[in-house]
PDB file of C-alpha atoms in Angstrom:
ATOM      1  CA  UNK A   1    -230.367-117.187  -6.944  1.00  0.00           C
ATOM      2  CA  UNK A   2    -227.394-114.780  -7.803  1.00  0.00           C
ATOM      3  CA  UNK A   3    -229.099-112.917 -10.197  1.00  0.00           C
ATOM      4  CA  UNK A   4    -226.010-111.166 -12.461  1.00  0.00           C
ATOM      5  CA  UNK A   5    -222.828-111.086 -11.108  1.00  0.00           C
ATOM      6  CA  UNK A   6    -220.300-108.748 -12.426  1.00  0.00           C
ATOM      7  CA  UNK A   7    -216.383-108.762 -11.534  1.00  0.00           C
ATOM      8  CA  UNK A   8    -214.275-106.861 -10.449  1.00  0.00           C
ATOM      9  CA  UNK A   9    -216.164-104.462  -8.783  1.00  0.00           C
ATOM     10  CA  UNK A  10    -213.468-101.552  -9.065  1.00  0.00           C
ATOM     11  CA  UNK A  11    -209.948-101.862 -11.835  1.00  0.00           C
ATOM     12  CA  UNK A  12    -206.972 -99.347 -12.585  1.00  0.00           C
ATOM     13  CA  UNK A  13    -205.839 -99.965 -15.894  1.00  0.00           C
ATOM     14  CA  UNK A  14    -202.653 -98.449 -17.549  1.00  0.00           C
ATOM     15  CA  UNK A  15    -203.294 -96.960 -21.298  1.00  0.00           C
ATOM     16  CA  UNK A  16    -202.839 -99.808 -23.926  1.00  0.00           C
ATOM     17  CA  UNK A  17    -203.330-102.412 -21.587  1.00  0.00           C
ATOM     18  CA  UNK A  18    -206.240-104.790 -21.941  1.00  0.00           C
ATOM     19  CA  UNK A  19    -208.544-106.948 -19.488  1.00  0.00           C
ATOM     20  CA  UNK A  20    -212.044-108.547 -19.581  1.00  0.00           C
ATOM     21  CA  UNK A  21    -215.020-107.734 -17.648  1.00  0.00           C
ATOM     22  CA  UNK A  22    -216.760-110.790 -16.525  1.00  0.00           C
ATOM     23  CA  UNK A  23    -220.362-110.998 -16.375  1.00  0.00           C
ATOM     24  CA  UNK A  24    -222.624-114.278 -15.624  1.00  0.00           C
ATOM     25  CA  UNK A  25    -226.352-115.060 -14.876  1.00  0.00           C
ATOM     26  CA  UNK A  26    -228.362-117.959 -13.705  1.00  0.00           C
ATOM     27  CA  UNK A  27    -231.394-116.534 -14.470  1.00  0.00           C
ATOM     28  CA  UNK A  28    -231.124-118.207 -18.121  1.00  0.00           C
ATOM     29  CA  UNK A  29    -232.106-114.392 -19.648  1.00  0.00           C
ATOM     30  CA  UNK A  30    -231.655-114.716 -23.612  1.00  0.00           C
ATOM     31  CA  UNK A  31    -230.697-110.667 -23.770  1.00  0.00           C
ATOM     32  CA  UNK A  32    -227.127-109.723 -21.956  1.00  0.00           C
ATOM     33  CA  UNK A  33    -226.099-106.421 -22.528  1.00  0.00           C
ATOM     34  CA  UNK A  34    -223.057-104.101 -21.334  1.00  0.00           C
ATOM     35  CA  UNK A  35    -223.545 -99.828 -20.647  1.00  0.00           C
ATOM     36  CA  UNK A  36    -221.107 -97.417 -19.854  1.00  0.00           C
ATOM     37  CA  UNK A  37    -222.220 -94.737 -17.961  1.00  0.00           C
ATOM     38  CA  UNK A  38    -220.696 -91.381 -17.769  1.00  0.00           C
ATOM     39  CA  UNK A  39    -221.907 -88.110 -15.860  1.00  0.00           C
ATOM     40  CA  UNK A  40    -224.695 -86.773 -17.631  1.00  0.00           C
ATOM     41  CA  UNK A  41    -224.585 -89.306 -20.200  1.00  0.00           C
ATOM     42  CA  UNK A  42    -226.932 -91.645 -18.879  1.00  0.00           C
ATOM     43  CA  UNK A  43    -226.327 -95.370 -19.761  1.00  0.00           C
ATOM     44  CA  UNK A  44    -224.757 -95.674 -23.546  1.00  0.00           C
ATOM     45  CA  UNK A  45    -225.466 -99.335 -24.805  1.00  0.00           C
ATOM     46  CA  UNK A  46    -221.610-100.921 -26.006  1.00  0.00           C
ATOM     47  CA  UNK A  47    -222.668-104.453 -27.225  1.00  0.00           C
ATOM     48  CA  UNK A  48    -225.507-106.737 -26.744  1.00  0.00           C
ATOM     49  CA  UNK A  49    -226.446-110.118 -27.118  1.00  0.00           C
ATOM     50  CA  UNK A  50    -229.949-112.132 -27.695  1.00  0.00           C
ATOM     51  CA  UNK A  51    -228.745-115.184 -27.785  1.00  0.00           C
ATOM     52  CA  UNK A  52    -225.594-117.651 -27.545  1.00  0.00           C
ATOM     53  CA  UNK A  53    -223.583-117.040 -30.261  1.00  0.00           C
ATOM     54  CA  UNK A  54    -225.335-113.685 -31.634  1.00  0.00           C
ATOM     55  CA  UNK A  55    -223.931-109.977 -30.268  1.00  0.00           C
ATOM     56  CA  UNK A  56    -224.298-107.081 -32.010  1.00  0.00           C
ATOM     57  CA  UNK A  57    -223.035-103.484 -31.273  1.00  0.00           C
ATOM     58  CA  UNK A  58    -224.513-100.667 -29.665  1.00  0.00           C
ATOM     59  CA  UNK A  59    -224.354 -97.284 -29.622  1.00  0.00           C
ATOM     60  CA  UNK A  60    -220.599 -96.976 -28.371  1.00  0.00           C
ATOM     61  CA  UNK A  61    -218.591-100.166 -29.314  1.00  0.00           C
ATOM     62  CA  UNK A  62    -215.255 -98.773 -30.665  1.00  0.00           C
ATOM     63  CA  UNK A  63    -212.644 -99.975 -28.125  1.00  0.00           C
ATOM     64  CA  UNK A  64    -214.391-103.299 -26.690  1.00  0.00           C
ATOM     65  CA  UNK A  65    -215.222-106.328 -28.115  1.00  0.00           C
ATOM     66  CA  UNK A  66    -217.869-108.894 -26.855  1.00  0.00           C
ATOM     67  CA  UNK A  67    -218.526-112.492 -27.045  1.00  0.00           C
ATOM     68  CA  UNK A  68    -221.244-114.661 -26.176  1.00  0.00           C
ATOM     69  CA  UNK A  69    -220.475-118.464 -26.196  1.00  0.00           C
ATOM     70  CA  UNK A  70    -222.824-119.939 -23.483  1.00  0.00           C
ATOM     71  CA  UNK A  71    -226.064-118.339 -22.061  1.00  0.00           C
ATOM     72  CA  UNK A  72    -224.809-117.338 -18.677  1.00  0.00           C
ATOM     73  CA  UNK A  73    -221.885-115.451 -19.578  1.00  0.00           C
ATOM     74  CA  UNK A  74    -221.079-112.279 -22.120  1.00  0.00           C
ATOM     75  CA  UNK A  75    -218.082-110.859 -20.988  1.00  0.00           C
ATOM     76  CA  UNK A  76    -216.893-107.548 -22.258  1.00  0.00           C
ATOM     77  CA  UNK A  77    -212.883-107.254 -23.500  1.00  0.00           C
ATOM     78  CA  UNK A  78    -211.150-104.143 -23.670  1.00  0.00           C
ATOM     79  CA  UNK A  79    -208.721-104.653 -26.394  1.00  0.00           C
ATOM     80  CA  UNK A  80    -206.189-101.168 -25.818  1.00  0.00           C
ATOM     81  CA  UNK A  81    -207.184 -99.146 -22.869  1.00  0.00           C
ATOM     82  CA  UNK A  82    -207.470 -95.603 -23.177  1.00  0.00           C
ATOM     83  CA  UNK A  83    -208.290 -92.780 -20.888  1.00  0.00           C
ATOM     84  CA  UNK A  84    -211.630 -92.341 -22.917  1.00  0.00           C
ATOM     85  CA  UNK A  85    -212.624 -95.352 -21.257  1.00  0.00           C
ATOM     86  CA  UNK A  86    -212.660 -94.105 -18.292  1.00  0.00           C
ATOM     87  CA  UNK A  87    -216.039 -95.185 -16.571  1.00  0.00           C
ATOM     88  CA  UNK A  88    -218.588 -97.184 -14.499  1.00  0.00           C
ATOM     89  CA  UNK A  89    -219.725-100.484 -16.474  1.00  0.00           C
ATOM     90  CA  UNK A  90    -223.015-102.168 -16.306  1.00  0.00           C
ATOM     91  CA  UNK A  91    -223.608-105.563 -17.258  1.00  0.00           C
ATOM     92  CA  UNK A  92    -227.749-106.220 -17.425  1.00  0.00           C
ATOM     93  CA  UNK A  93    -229.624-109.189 -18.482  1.00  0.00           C
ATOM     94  CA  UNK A  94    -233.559-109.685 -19.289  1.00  0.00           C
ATOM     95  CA  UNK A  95    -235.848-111.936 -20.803  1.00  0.00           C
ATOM     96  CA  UNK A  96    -236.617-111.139 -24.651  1.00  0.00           C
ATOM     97  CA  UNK A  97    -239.874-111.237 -26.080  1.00  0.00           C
ATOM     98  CA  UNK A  98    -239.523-112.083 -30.092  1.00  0.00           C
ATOM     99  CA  UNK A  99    -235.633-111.067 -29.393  1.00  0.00           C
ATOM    100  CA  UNK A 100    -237.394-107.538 -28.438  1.00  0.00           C
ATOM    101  CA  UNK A 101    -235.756-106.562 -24.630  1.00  0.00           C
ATOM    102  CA  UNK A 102    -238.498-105.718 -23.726  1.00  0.00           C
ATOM    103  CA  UNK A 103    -239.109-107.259 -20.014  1.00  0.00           C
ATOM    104  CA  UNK A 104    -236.850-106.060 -16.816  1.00  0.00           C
ATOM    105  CA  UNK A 105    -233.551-105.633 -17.037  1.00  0.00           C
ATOM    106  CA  UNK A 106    -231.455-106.834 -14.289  1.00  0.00           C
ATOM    107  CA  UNK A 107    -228.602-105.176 -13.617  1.00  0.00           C
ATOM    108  CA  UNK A 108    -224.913-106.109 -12.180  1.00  0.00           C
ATOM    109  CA  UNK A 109    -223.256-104.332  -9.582  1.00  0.00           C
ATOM    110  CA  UNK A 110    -221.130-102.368 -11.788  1.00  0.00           C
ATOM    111  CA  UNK A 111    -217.590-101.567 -12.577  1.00  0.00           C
ATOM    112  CA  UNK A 112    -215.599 -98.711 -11.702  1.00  0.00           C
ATOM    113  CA  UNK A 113    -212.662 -98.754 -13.741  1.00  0.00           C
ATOM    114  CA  UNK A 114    -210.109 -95.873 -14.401  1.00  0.00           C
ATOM    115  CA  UNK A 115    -207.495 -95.537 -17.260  1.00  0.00           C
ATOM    116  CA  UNK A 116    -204.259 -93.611 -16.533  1.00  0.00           C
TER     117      UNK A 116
ATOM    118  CA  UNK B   1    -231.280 -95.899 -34.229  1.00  0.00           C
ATOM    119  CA  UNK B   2    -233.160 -95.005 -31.472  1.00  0.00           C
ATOM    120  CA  UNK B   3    -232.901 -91.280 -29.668  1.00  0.00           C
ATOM    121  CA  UNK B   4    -234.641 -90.896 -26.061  1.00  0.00           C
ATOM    122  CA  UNK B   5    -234.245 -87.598 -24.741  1.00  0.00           C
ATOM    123  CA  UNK B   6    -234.976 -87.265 -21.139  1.00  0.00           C
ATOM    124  CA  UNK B   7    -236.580 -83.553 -19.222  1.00  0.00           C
ATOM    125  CA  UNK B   8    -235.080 -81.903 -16.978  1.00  0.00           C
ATOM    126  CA  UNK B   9    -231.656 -82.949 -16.040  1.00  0.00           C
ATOM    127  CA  UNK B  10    -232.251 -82.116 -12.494  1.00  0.00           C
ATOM    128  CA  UNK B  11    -235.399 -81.607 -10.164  1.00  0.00           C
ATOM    129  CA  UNK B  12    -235.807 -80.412  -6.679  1.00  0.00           C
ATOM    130  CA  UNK B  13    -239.376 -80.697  -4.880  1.00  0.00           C
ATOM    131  CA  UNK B  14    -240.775 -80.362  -1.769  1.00  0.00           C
ATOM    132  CA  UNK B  15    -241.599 -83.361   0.575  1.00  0.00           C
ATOM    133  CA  UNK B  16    -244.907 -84.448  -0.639  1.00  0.00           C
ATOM    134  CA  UNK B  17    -245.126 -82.317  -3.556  1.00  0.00           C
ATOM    135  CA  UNK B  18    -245.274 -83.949  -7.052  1.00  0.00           C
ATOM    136  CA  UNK B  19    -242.186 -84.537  -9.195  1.00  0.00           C
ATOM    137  CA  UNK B  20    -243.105 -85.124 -13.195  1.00  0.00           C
ATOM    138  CA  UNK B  21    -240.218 -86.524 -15.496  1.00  0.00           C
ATOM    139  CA  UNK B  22    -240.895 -86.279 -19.168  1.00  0.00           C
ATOM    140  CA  UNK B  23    -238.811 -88.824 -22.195  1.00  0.00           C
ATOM    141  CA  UNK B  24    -239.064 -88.302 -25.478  1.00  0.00           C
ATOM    142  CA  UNK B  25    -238.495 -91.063 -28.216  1.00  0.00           C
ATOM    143  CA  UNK B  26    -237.957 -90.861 -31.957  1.00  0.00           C
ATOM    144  CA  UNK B  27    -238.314 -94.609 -33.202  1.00  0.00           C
ATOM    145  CA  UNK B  28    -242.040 -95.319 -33.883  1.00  0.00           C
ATOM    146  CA  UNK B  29    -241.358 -99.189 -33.514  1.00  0.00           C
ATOM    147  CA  UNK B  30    -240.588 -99.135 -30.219  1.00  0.00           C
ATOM    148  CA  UNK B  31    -242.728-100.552 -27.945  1.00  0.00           C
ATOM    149  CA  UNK B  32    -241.780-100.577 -24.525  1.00  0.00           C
ATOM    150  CA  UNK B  33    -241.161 -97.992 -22.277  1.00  0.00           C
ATOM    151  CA  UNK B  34    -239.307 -99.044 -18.567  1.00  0.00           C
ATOM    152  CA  UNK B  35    -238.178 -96.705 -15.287  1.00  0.00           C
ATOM    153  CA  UNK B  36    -235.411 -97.423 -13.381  1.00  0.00           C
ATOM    154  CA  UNK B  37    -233.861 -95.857 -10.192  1.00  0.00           C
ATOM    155  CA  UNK B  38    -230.662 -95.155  -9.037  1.00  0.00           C
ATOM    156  CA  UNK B  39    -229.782 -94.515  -5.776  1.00  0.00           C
ATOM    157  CA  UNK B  40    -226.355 -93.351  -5.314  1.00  0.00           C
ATOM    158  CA  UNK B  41    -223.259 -95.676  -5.860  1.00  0.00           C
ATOM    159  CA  UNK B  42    -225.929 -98.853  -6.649  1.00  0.00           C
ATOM    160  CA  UNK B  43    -227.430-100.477  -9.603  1.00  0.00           C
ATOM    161  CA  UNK B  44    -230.240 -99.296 -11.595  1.00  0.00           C
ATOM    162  CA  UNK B  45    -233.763-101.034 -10.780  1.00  0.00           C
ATOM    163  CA  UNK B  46    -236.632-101.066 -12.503  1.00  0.00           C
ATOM    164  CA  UNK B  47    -239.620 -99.271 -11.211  1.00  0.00           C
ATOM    165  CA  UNK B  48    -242.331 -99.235 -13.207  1.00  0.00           C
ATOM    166  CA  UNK B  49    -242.907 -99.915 -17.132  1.00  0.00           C
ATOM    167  CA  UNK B  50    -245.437 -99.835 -19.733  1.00  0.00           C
ATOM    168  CA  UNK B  51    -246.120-100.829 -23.526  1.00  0.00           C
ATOM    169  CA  UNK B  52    -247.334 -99.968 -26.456  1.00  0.00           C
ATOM    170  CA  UNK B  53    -250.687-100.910 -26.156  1.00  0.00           C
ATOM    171  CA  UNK B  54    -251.599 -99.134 -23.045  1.00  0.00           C
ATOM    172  CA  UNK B  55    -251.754 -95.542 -22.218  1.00  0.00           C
ATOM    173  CA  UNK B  56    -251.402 -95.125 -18.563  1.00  0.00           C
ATOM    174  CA  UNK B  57    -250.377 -97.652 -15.757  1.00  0.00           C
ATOM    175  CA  UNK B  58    -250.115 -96.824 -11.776  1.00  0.00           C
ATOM    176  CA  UNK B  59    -248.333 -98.655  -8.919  1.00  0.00           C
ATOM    177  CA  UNK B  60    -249.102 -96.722  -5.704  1.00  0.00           C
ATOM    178  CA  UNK B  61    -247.383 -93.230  -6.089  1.00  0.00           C
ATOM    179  CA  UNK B  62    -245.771 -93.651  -9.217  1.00  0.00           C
ATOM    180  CA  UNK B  63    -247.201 -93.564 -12.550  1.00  0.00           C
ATOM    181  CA  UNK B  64    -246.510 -93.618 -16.117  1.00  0.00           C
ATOM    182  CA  UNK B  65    -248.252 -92.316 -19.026  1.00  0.00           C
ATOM    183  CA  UNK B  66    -247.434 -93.123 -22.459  1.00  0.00           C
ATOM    184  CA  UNK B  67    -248.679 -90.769 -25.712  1.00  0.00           C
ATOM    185  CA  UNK B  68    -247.451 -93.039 -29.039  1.00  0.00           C
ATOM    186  CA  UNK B  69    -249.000 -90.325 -31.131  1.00  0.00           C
ATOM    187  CA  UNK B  70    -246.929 -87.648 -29.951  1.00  0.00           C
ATOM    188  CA  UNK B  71    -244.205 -90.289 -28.996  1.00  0.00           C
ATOM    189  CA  UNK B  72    -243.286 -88.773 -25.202  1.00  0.00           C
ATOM    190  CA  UNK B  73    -243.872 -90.933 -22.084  1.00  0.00           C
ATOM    191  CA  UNK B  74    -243.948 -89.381 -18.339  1.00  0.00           C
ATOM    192  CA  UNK B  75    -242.804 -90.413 -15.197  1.00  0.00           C
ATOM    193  CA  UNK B  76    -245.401 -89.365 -12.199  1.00  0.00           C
ATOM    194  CA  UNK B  77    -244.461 -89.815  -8.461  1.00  0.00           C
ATOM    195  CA  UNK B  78    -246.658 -88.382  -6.152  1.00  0.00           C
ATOM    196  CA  UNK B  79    -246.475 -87.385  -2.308  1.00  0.00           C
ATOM    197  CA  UNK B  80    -242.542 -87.174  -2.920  1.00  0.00           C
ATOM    198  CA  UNK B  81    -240.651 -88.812   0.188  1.00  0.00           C
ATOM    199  CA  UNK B  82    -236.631 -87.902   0.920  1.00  0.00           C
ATOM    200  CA  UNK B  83    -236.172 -91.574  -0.013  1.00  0.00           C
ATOM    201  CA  UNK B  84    -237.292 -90.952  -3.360  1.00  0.00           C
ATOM    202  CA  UNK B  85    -234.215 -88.692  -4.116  1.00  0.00           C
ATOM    203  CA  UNK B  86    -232.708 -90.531  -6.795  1.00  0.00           C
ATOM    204  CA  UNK B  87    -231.576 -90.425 -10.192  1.00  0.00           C
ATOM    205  CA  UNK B  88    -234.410 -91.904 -12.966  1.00  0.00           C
ATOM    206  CA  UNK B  89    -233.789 -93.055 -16.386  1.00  0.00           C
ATOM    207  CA  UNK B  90    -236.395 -93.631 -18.706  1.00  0.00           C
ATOM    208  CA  UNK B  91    -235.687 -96.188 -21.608  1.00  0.00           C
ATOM    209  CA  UNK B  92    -237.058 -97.098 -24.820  1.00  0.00           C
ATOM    210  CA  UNK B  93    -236.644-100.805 -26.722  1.00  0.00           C
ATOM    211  CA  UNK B  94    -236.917-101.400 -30.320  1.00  0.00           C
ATOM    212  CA  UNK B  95    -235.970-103.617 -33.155  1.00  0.00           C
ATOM    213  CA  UNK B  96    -233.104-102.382 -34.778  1.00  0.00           C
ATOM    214  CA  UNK B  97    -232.167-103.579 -38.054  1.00  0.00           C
ATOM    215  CA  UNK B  98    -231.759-106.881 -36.998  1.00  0.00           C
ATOM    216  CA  UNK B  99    -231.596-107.477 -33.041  1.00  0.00           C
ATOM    217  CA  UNK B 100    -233.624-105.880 -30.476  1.00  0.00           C
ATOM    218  CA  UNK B 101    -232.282-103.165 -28.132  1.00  0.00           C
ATOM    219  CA  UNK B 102    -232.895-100.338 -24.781  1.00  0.00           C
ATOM    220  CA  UNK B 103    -231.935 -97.085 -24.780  1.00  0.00           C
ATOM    221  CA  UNK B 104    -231.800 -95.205 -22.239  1.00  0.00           C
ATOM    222  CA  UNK B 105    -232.222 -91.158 -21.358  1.00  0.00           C
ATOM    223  CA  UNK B 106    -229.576 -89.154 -19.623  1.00  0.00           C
ATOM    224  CA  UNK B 107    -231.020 -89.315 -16.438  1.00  0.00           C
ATOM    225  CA  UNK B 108    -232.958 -87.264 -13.856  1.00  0.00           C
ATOM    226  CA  UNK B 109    -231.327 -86.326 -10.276  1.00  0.00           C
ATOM    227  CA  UNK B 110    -234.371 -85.948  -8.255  1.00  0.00           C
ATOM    228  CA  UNK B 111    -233.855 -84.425  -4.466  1.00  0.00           C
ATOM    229  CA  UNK B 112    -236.505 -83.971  -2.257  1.00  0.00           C
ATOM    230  CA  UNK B 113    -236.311 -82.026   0.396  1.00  0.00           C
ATOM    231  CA  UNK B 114    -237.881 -82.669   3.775  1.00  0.00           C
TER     232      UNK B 114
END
């Protein structure tokens, strides 16, 4: 049992190019969710998802864009990459009660990806 | 949207002393209220959690107390260790306008010093 697997583990992007954060589990978790976190910032929510086919945006989506077309995978695309963006990226996924996250979250390894 | 604000930023104790983190939350529909731990350069796990409908919960030294009324939550760890030093966000899910969410706090750097 992999739990949730997030790739790569570390990126250097130039600005205005674009990649896509992959992010898979097998532990068939309706709720996937992606967080940037940033010294003293905590973790910011950027998109979530409670279901295949159903995402919605968080607190910080401008910049990324989501999609979720099976269970096991919501990867997160960044579309023009910008210093801004500059951070370490958490996939998590959870069980969802009522589509309510509210049961653990499991969380991915992280990314640490830097803009220049 | 939701707003959890997390107290203090930083904390230094004593080994075995007692270390108290306090979150605030401003949505009165949320209803769950998780911990999670950081240890430096890994993932956060959860430690401990608790909902709506209960007030206080305990899992050996750690324990969390939950006030709806006043809409704060604590985070309790007794008989602090060195491997508690950490970092601890508290987090808060609700029903937004149509899909449900967590939100998390800014984060605590606990140290503990033998």
């Amino acid at each position: 049992n992999a739990g949730v697997t997030q790739t790569p583990k570390f990126q250097v992007l130039k600005t205005g190019q674009s990649m896509t954060l992959q992010c898979a589990q097998d532990m068939n978790h309706e709720y996937m969710s992606w967080y940037r976190q940033d010294p003293g910032m905590g973790l910011r929510l950027i998109h979530y998802s409670v279901g295949a086919g159903i995402t919605d945006q968080g607190e910080v989506p401008n910049g990324y864009n989501v999609s979720r077309s099976t269970t096991e995978d919501f990867p997160l695309r960044l579309l023009s990459a910008a210093p801004s963006q500059t951070s370490v990226y958490f996939c998590a996924s959870s069980r969802t009660s009522t589509g309510v996250a509210d049961t653990e979250a499991f969380f991915g390894q992280g990314t640490r990806l830097t803009v220049v | 949207g939701e707003n959890v604000e997390q107290h203090p930023s930083t904390l230094s104790v004593q080994e075995g002393d007692s270390a108290v983190i306090k979150c605030t939350y401003s949505d009165s529909a949320s209803n769950y209220f998780p911990w999670y731990k950081q240890e430096l350069g890994k993932r956060p796990q959860l430690i401990i959690d608790i909902r709506s409908n209960v007030g206080e919960k305990k899992d050996q030294r750690i324990a969390v107390t939950l006030n709806k009324t006043a809409k704060h939550f604590s985070l309790h760890i007794t008989e602090t260790q060195p491997e508690d030093s950490a970092v601890y966000f508290c987090a808060a899910s609700t029903k937004g306008s149509t899909l449900g969410r967590l939100y998390f706090g800014r984060g605590t750097q606990l140290t503990v010093w033998p």
